[in-house]
PDB file of C-alpha atoms and ligand atoms in Angstrom:
ATOM      1  CA  MET I   1      64.056  26.323  67.900  1.00 41.00           C
ATOM      2  CA  SER I   2      63.224  29.496  66.054  1.00 41.00           C
ATOM      3  CA  ALA I   3      65.744  32.216  65.443  1.00 43.00           C
ATOM      4  CA  THR I   4      63.652  34.956  67.068  1.00 45.00           C
ATOM      5  CA  SER I   5      65.348  37.059  69.684  1.00 46.00           C
ATOM      6  CA  ALA I   6      65.530  34.924  72.751  1.00 43.00           C
ATOM      7  CA  PRO I   7      63.789  36.204  75.891  1.00 47.00           C
ATOM      8  CA  SER I   8      66.684  34.984  77.956  1.00 53.00           C
ATOM      9  CA  VAL I   9      69.967  33.279  77.358  1.00 49.00           C
ATOM     10  CA  PRO I  10      69.523  29.549  77.739  1.00 49.00           C
ATOM     11  CA  PRO I  11      71.976  27.814  80.021  1.00 51.00           C
ATOM     12  CA  VAL I  12      75.047  26.435  78.395  1.00 48.00           C
ATOM     13  CA  PRO I  13      74.472  22.706  78.085  1.00 52.00           C
ATOM     14  CA  PRO I  14      77.128  20.448  79.519  1.00 57.00           C
ATOM     15  CA  TYR I  15      78.812  18.240  76.982  1.00 63.00           C
ATOM     16  CA  GLY I  16      80.339  14.868  77.395  1.00 68.00           C
ATOM     17  CA  PRO I  17      83.796  14.062  76.043  1.00 73.00           C
ATOM     18  CA  TYR I  18      84.263  13.920  72.282  1.00 81.00           C
ATOM     19  CA  ARG I  19      84.177  10.346  71.064  1.00 84.00           C
ATOM     20  CA  GLU I  20      86.318   8.932  68.278  1.00 88.00           C
ATOM     21  CA  ASP I  21      84.025   6.063  67.340  1.00 88.00           C
ATOM     22  CA  CYS I  22      80.422   5.609  66.275  1.00 85.00           C
ATOM     23  CA  PRO I  23      78.197   4.788  69.269  1.00 81.00           C
ATOM     24  CA  TRP I  24      76.165   2.501  67.043  1.00 81.00           C
ATOM     25  CA  CYS I  25      78.691   0.341  65.191  1.00 82.00           C
ATOM     26  CA  GLY I  26      82.084   1.299  66.577  1.00 82.00           C
ATOM     27  CA  SER I  27      83.436   2.588  63.270  1.00 87.00           C
ATOM     28  CA  ARG I  28      85.967   5.402  63.488  1.00 91.00           C
ATOM     29  CA  ARG I  29      85.057   6.860  60.084  1.00 92.00           C
ATOM     30  CA  LEU I  30      83.105   9.872  61.346  1.00 90.00           C
ATOM     31  CA  ARG I  31      82.230  12.902  59.254  1.00 88.00           C
ATOM     32  CA  ALA I  32      81.032  16.255  60.504  1.00 85.00           C
ATOM     33  CA  ARG I  33      77.557  16.726  59.130  1.00 75.00           C
ATOM     34  CA  LEU I  34      76.006  19.998  60.186  1.00 61.00           C
ATOM     35  CA  ARG I  35      76.780  22.691  62.606  1.00 52.00           C
ATOM     36  CA  GLY I  36      74.278  24.148  65.011  1.00 46.00           C
ATOM     37  CA  ASP I  37      71.341  26.255  64.012  1.00 45.00           C
ATOM     38  CA  GLY I  38      73.291  29.435  64.664  1.00 40.00           C
ATOM     39  CA  PRO I  39      75.684  31.035  62.191  1.00 40.00           C
ATOM     40  CA  ARG I  40      77.425  28.975  59.538  1.00 40.00           C
ATOM     41  CA  GLN I  41      80.213  27.876  61.801  1.00 45.00           C
ATOM     42  CA  GLY I  42      77.772  27.099  64.569  1.00 41.00           C
ATOM     43  CA  ALA I  43      77.272  28.838  67.854  1.00 43.00           C
ATOM     44  CA  PRO I  44      80.041  27.895  70.222  1.00 46.00           C
ATOM     45  CA  HIS I  45      77.636  26.364  72.722  1.00 50.00           C
ATOM     46  CA  ARG I  46      76.171  24.036  70.114  1.00 57.00           C
ATOM     47  CA  SER I  47      77.386  20.533  69.745  1.00 61.00           C
ATOM     48  CA  PRO I  48      78.196  19.599  66.134  1.00 78.00           C
ATOM     49  CA  VAL I  49      76.548  16.656  64.510  1.00 84.00           C
ATOM     50  CA  GLU I  50      78.513  13.832  62.966  1.00 85.00           C
ATOM     51  CA  ARG I  51      77.640  10.988  60.681  1.00 86.00           C
ATOM     52  CA  CYS I  52      79.150   7.532  60.633  1.00 86.00           C
ATOM     53  CA  ALA I  53      80.410   6.701  57.143  1.00 89.00           C
ATOM     54  CA  ASP I  54      79.778   2.989  57.736  1.00 86.00           C
ATOM     55  CA  CYS I  55      76.333   2.648  59.291  1.00 84.00           C
ATOM     56  CA  ARG I  56      75.084   6.221  58.632  1.00 82.00           C
ATOM     57  CA  HIS I  57      74.139   6.773  62.251  1.00 81.00           C
ATOM     58  CA  VAL I  58      73.869  10.500  62.945  1.00 81.00           C
ATOM     59  CA  PHE I  59      74.626  11.783  66.402  1.00 80.00           C
ATOM     60  CA  ARG I  60      75.835  14.724  68.432  1.00 80.00           C
ATOM     61  CA  ASN I  61      79.528  14.697  69.129  1.00 82.00           C
ATOM     62  CA  PRO I  62      80.417  15.463  71.831  1.00 78.00           C
ATOM     63  CA  PRO I  63      77.108  14.155  73.188  1.00 72.00           C
ATOM     64  CA  LEU I  64      74.897  16.122  75.471  1.00 66.00           C
ATOM     65  CA  THR I  65      75.129  14.796  78.952  1.00 57.00           C
ATOM     66  CA  PRO I  66      71.928  14.584  80.958  1.00 50.00           C
ATOM     67  CA  GLY I  67      71.389  17.643  83.089  1.00 49.00           C
ATOM     68  CA  PRO I  68      68.774  20.118  84.196  1.00 46.00           C
ATOM     69  CA  GLU I  69      66.701  21.003  81.211  1.00 58.00           C
ATOM     70  CA  HIS I  70      65.475  24.303  79.927  1.00 60.00           C
ATOM     71  CA  PRO I  71      61.692  24.862  80.436  1.00 65.00           C
ATOM     72  CA  LEU I  72      61.163  25.155  76.685  1.00 64.00           C
ATOM     73  CA  VAL I  73      62.908  21.854  76.182  1.00 66.00           C
ATOM     74  CA  ARG I  74      60.770  20.291  78.868  1.00 73.00           C
ATOM     75  CA  ALA I  75      57.583  21.527  77.199  1.00 75.00           C
ATOM     76  CA  GLY I  76      58.773  20.027  73.941  1.00 75.00           C
ATOM     77  CA  VAL I  77      59.496  16.744  75.656  1.00 80.00           C
ATOM     78  CA  ARG I  78      56.006  16.610  77.156  1.00 85.00           C
ATOM     79  CA  PHE I  79      54.569  17.096  73.693  1.00 86.00           C
ATOM     80  CA  ARG I  80      56.772  14.283  72.402  1.00 86.00           C
ATOM     81  CA  HIS I  81      55.586  12.073  75.242  1.00 91.00           C
ATOM     82  CA  ARG I  82      52.009  12.462  74.126  1.00 91.00           C
ATOM     83  CA  LEU I  83      52.843  11.811  70.478  1.00 90.00           C
ATOM     84  CA  ALA I  84      54.839   8.719  71.353  1.00 92.00           C
ATOM     85  CA  ALA I  85      52.070   7.325  73.554  1.00 95.00           C
ATOM     86  CA  ARG I  86      49.542   7.902  70.796  1.00 93.00           C
ATOM     87  CA  ALA I  87      51.778   6.215  68.221  1.00 92.00           C
ATOM     88  CA  LEU I  88      51.949   3.122  70.372  1.00 94.00           C
ATOM     89  CA  TYR I  89      48.228   3.182  71.154  1.00 95.00           C
ATOM     90  CA  ARG I  90      47.424   2.737  67.464  1.00 94.00           C
ATOM     91  CA  HIS I  91      49.176  -0.649  67.496  1.00 94.00           C
ATOM     92  CA  CYS I  92      48.735  -1.796  71.063  1.00 94.00           C
ATOM     93  CA  PRO I  93      45.756  -0.170  72.808  1.00 94.00           C
ATOM     94  CA  GLU I  94      45.570  -2.414  75.890  1.00 95.00           C
ATOM     95  CA  PRO I  95      48.940  -3.526  77.222  1.00 97.00           C
ATOM     96  CA  GLU I  96      48.898  -4.935  80.726  1.00 98.00           C
ATOM     97  CA  SER I  97      52.535  -4.305  81.578  1.00 98.00           C
ATOM     98  CA  TRP I  98      54.968  -1.661  80.422  1.00 98.00           C
ATOM     99  CA  LEU I  99      58.585  -0.953  81.274  1.00 98.00           C
ATOM    100  CA  ASP I 100      59.965   2.520  80.629  1.00 98.00           C
ATOM    101  CA  VAL I 101      63.752   2.373  80.363  1.00 97.00           C
ATOM    102  CA  GLY I 102      65.824   5.356  81.435  1.00 94.00           C
ATOM    103  CA  THR I 103      62.680   6.702  82.976  1.00 95.00           C
ATOM    104  CA  GLY I 104      64.257   9.262  85.339  1.00 92.00           C
ATOM    105  CA  ASP I 105      61.357  10.842  87.220  1.00 93.00           C
ATOM    106  CA  ALA I 106      58.911   8.765  85.158  1.00 95.00           C
ATOM    107  CA  GLU I 107      57.594  11.729  83.201  1.00 93.00           C
ATOM    108  CA  PHE I 108      56.857   9.512  80.218  1.00 95.00           C
ATOM    109  CA  PRO I 109      54.768   6.930  82.117  1.00 97.00           C
ATOM    110  CA  ARG I 110      52.903   9.800  83.719  1.00 95.00           C
ATOM    111  CA  ALA I 111      52.048  11.227  80.297  1.00 94.00           C
ATOM    112  CA  ALA I 112      51.295   7.835  78.736  1.00 95.00           C
ATOM    113  CA  ARG I 113      48.832   6.954  81.487  1.00 95.00           C
ATOM    114  CA  THR I 114      46.330   9.297  79.858  1.00 92.00           C
ATOM    115  CA  HIS I 115      46.057   6.827  76.996  1.00 94.00           C
ATOM    116  CA  PHE I 116      46.656   3.696  79.051  1.00 96.00           C
ATOM    117  CA  PRO I 117      44.749   4.034  82.340  1.00 95.00           C
ATOM    118  CA  TYR I 118      44.711   0.281  83.027  1.00 96.00           C
ATOM    119  CA  THR I 119      48.343  -0.448  82.257  1.00 97.00           C
ATOM    120  CA  ALA I 120      50.863  -1.247  84.990  1.00 98.00           C
ATOM    121  CA  PHE I 121      53.911   0.931  84.376  1.00 98.00           C
ATOM    122  CA  ASP I 122      57.306  -0.002  85.771  1.00 98.00           C
ATOM    123  CA  GLY I 123      60.403   2.138  85.498  1.00 98.00           C
ATOM    124  CA  LEU I 124      64.099   1.446  85.185  1.00 98.00           C
ATOM    125  CA  ASP I 125      66.805   4.033  85.562  1.00 95.00           C
ATOM    126  CA  ALA I 126      70.486   4.195  86.349  1.00 93.00           C
ATOM    127  CA  THR I 127      69.731   6.746  89.059  1.00 92.00           C
ATOM    128  CA  HIS I 128      67.659   6.682  92.211  1.00 93.00           C
ATOM    129  CA  ARG I 129      65.207   9.141  90.707  1.00 93.00           C
ATOM    130  CA  VAL I 130      63.107   6.145  89.742  1.00 96.00           C
ATOM    131  CA  LEU I 131      62.641   5.316  93.434  1.00 96.00           C
ATOM    132  CA  ARG I 132      61.236   8.769  93.980  1.00 95.00           C
ATOM    133  CA  ALA I 133      58.930   8.190  91.013  1.00 96.00           C
ATOM    134  CA  ARG I 134      57.661   5.029  92.647  1.00 97.00           C
ATOM    135  CA  ALA I 135      57.102   6.871  95.926  1.00 96.00           C
ATOM    136  CA  VAL I 136      54.742   9.289  94.180  1.00 96.00           C
ATOM    137  CA  GLU I 137      53.103   6.374  92.323  1.00 96.00           C
ATOM    138  CA  ARG I 138      54.177   7.266  88.837  1.00 96.00           C
ATOM    139  CA  VAL I 139      55.452   3.697  88.459  1.00 97.00           C
ATOM    140  CA  GLU I 140      54.463   0.514  90.265  1.00 98.00           C
ATOM    141  CA  GLU I 141      57.863  -1.129  90.349  1.00 98.00           C
ATOM    142  CA  ALA I 142      61.190   0.664  90.206  1.00 97.00           C
ATOM    143  CA  PHE I 143      64.489  -0.847  89.137  1.00 97.00           C
ATOM    144  CA  VAL I 144      67.802   0.929  89.598  1.00 96.00           C
ATOM    145  CA  GLY I 145      70.426  -0.095  87.089  1.00 94.00           C
ATOM    146  CA  ARG I 146      70.632  -0.984  83.425  1.00 94.00           C
ATOM    147  CA  LEU I 147      68.894  -3.534  81.262  1.00 94.00           C
ATOM    148  CA  THR I 148      72.299  -4.963  80.489  1.00 94.00           C
ATOM    149  CA  ASP I 149      72.906  -5.744  84.183  1.00 95.00           C
ATOM    150  CA  PRO I 150      72.640  -9.550  84.408  1.00 95.00           C
ATOM    151  CA  HIS I 151      70.470  -9.597  87.522  1.00 96.00           C
ATOM    152  CA  ILE I 152      67.982  -7.171  85.993  1.00 96.00           C
ATOM    153  CA  ALA I 153      67.955  -8.977  82.645  1.00 95.00           C
ATOM    154  CA  ALA I 154      67.288 -12.303  84.356  1.00 96.00           C
ATOM    155  CA  ARG I 155      64.562 -10.944  86.576  1.00 96.00           C
ATOM    156  CA  LEU I 156      62.658  -9.130  83.842  1.00 97.00           C
ATOM    157  CA  ARG I 157      63.070 -11.637  81.015  1.00 96.00           C
ATOM    158  CA  GLU I 158      60.049 -11.668  78.650  1.00 96.00           C
ATOM    159  CA  ARG I 159      57.919  -9.953  81.230  1.00 97.00           C
ATOM    160  CA  TYR I 160      56.506  -6.909  79.445  1.00 98.00           C
ATOM    161  CA  ASP I 161      53.883  -6.191  76.826  1.00 98.00           C
ATOM    162  CA  VAL I 162      55.551  -2.869  76.053  1.00 98.00           C
ATOM    163  CA  VAL I 163      59.092  -1.607  76.523  1.00 98.00           C
ATOM    164  CA  SER I 164      59.769   2.052  75.819  1.00 97.00           C
ATOM    165  CA  LEU I 165      63.131   3.688  75.206  1.00 94.00           C
ATOM    166  CA  PHE I 166      62.291   7.357  75.200  1.00 91.00           C
ATOM    167  CA  GLN I 167      65.298   9.455  74.168  1.00 85.00           C
ATOM    168  CA  TYR I 168      67.462   6.844  75.770  1.00 88.00           C
ATOM    169  CA  LEU I 169      69.589   5.079  73.156  1.00 84.00           C
ATOM    170  CA  GLU I 170      71.473   8.231  72.265  1.00 79.00           C
ATOM    171  CA  ARG I 171      72.507   8.693  75.895  1.00 78.00           C
ATOM    172  CA  VAL I 172      74.116   5.315  76.438  1.00 82.00           C
ATOM    173  CA  VAL I 173      77.588   4.132  75.532  1.00 80.00           C
ATOM    174  CA  ASP I 174      76.472   0.955  73.752  1.00 83.00           C
ATOM    175  CA  PRO I 175      73.018   1.513  72.239  1.00 84.00           C
ATOM    176  CA  ARG I 176      73.031  -1.796  70.367  1.00 85.00           C
ATOM    177  CA  ALA I 177      73.528  -3.814  73.553  1.00 90.00           C
ATOM    178  CA  GLU I 178      70.803  -1.801  75.272  1.00 91.00           C
ATOM    179  CA  LEU I 179      68.414  -2.390  72.385  1.00 92.00           C
ATOM    180  CA  ARG I 180      68.993  -6.140  72.467  1.00 93.00           C
ATOM    181  CA  ALA I 181      68.520  -6.161  76.221  1.00 96.00           C
ATOM    182  CA  ALA I 182      65.233  -4.285  75.780  1.00 97.00           C
ATOM    183  CA  LEU I 183      63.998  -6.947  73.377  1.00 96.00           C
ATOM    184  CA  ARG I 184      64.843  -9.678  75.872  1.00 96.00           C
ATOM    185  CA  VAL I 185      62.533  -8.245  78.537  1.00 97.00           C
ATOM    186  CA  LEU I 186      59.730  -7.972  75.988  1.00 97.00           C
ATOM    187  CA  ARG I 187      57.423 -10.972  75.689  1.00 96.00           C
ATOM    188  CA  PRO I 188      56.938 -12.469  72.209  1.00 95.00           C
ATOM    189  CA  GLY I 189      54.305 -10.401  70.441  1.00 96.00           C
ATOM    190  CA  GLY I 190      55.095  -7.421  72.652  1.00 97.00           C
ATOM    191  CA  HIS I 191      55.759  -3.934  71.359  1.00 97.00           C
ATOM    192  CA  LEU I 192      58.884  -1.838  71.470  1.00 96.00           C
ATOM    193  CA  LEU I 193      58.685   1.943  71.344  1.00 95.00           C
ATOM    194  CA  VAL I 194      61.860   3.857  70.534  1.00 91.00           C
ATOM    195  CA  ASP I 195      61.961   7.627  70.434  1.00 88.00           C
ATOM    196  CA  VAL I 196      65.255   9.210  69.480  1.00 80.00           C
ATOM    197  CA  ALA I 197      65.885  12.803  70.480  1.00 70.00           C
ATOM    198  CA  ASP I 198      66.082  15.264  67.664  1.00 55.00           C
ATOM    199  CA  PRO I 199      66.786  18.575  69.324  1.00 39.00           C
ATOM    200  CA  ARG I 200      67.192  20.357  66.024  1.00 41.00           C
ATOM    201  CA  ARG I 201      64.002  18.877  64.629  1.00 39.00           C
ATOM    202  CA  LEU I 202      65.073  18.916  61.016  1.00 32.00           C
ATOM    203  CA  LEU I 203      67.908  16.462  61.143  1.00 36.00           C
ATOM    204  CA  PRO I 204      67.410  12.768  60.524  1.00 39.00           C
ATOM    205  CA  VAL I 205      69.060  11.939  63.816  1.00 42.00           C
ATOM    206  CA  HIS I 206      67.329   8.608  63.841  1.00 46.00           C
ATOM    207  CA  PRO I 207      69.959   5.919  63.319  1.00 51.00           C
ATOM    208  CA  LEU I 208      69.253   4.137  60.067  1.00 55.00           C
ATOM    209  CA  GLY I 209      70.894   1.114  61.597  1.00 70.00           C
ATOM    210  CA  LEU I 210      68.071   0.834  64.130  1.00 79.00           C
ATOM    211  CA  GLY I 211      65.496  -0.561  61.701  1.00 80.00           C
ATOM    212  CA  ALA I 212      67.920  -3.144  60.332  1.00 80.00           C
ATOM    213  CA  GLU I 213      68.923  -4.173  63.807  1.00 83.00           C
ATOM    214  CA  LEU I 214      65.312  -4.633  64.889  1.00 88.00           C
ATOM    215  CA  VAL I 215      64.553  -6.784  61.853  1.00 88.00           C
ATOM    216  CA  ALA I 216      67.706  -8.818  62.466  1.00 88.00           C
ATOM    217  CA  GLN I 217      66.511  -9.390  66.020  1.00 90.00           C
ATOM    218  CA  GLY I 218      63.208 -10.821  64.824  1.00 91.00           C
ATOM    219  CA  CYS I 219      61.001  -7.738  64.961  1.00 94.00           C
ATOM    220  CA  THR I 220      58.489  -6.285  62.558  1.00 94.00           C
ATOM    221  CA  ILE I 221      58.696  -2.532  62.133  1.00 92.00           C
ATOM    222  CA  LEU I 222      55.161  -1.199  62.400  1.00 93.00           C
ATOM    223  CA  THR I 223      55.833   2.467  61.927  1.00 86.00           C
ATOM    224  CA  GLY I 224      58.437   5.084  61.483  1.00 70.00           C
ATOM    225  CA  SER I 225      61.477   3.156  60.308  1.00 61.00           C
ATOM    226  CA  ARG I 226      62.892   6.425  59.023  1.00 62.00           C
ATOM    227  CA  GLY I 227      61.440   8.830  61.527  1.00 67.00           C
ATOM    228  CA  HIS I 228      62.761   9.495  64.977  1.00 78.00           C
ATOM    229  CA  ARG I 229      60.073   7.330  66.535  1.00 86.00           C
ATOM    230  CA  VAL I 230      59.789   3.605  65.882  1.00 89.00           C
ATOM    231  CA  VAL I 231      57.145   1.132  66.963  1.00 93.00           C
ATOM    232  CA  ALA I 232      58.129  -2.501  66.420  1.00 95.00           C
ATOM    233  CA  ARG I 233      56.649  -5.850  67.361  1.00 96.00           C
ATOM    234  CA  LYS I 234      58.727  -8.708  68.672  1.00 96.00           C
ATOM    235  CA  ASP I 235      57.587 -11.645  66.588  1.00 91.00           C
ATOM    236  CA  GLY I 236      57.501 -15.362  67.129  1.00 70.00           C
ATOM    237  CA  SER I 237      57.679 -17.454  70.198  1.00 54.00           C
ATOM    238  CA  ALA I 238      60.594 -17.524  72.563  1.00 43.00           C
ATOM    239  CA  PRO I 239      63.638 -19.251  71.114  1.00 41.00           C
TER     240      PRO I 239
HETATM  241 ZN1   ZN B 301      78.382   3.532  62.729  1.00 61.58          ZN
END
């Protein structure tokens, strides 16, 4: 966000509780990294950013909790949706099936459909918003819950050509477990799209541990291992 005089005061974002451990690896060796983009000490409504000394994951602490978003933020998100869809299209232009995880009102599938008119999009979300998204035909199938729920994991196992985690991993308590669960619902040879929120745009908020984890889980990183958007392919046949 620019530092020009704001037309109106944005709403104060709600913050979650401060956490003592790294959401990526569990380490408690956290270091404050940067303050907000306000004055040196940071505007009081800005969440500081911390860095894990062990895995180098960078994250907001306390985290932003999901809530109604500012219109400017929403416009930025729509732009990111289009960029993310295009990034995937370069590697996987014709997927038949796609699961968007943490889809909410299925804004991302709606945007991605421009590039993928013949793809069947399904949505998964912890809230019932995804049912509303199905009612207005933004997704074909709607699942309420988490990928780590055993009944969902069993039902969706190796079912999708594409699984997208759009600004999702940074909102969950155990991102590593969620990432592994996402890979399990992806068929071998399928593509994973991860987009990590970077509200301040200049910070490398992308967890460096993500690329290593994907490789360890048998994936090939196709793009963006150091950006905030990663496209990876799940290699090999099913174990
Ligand atoms: Zn860590």
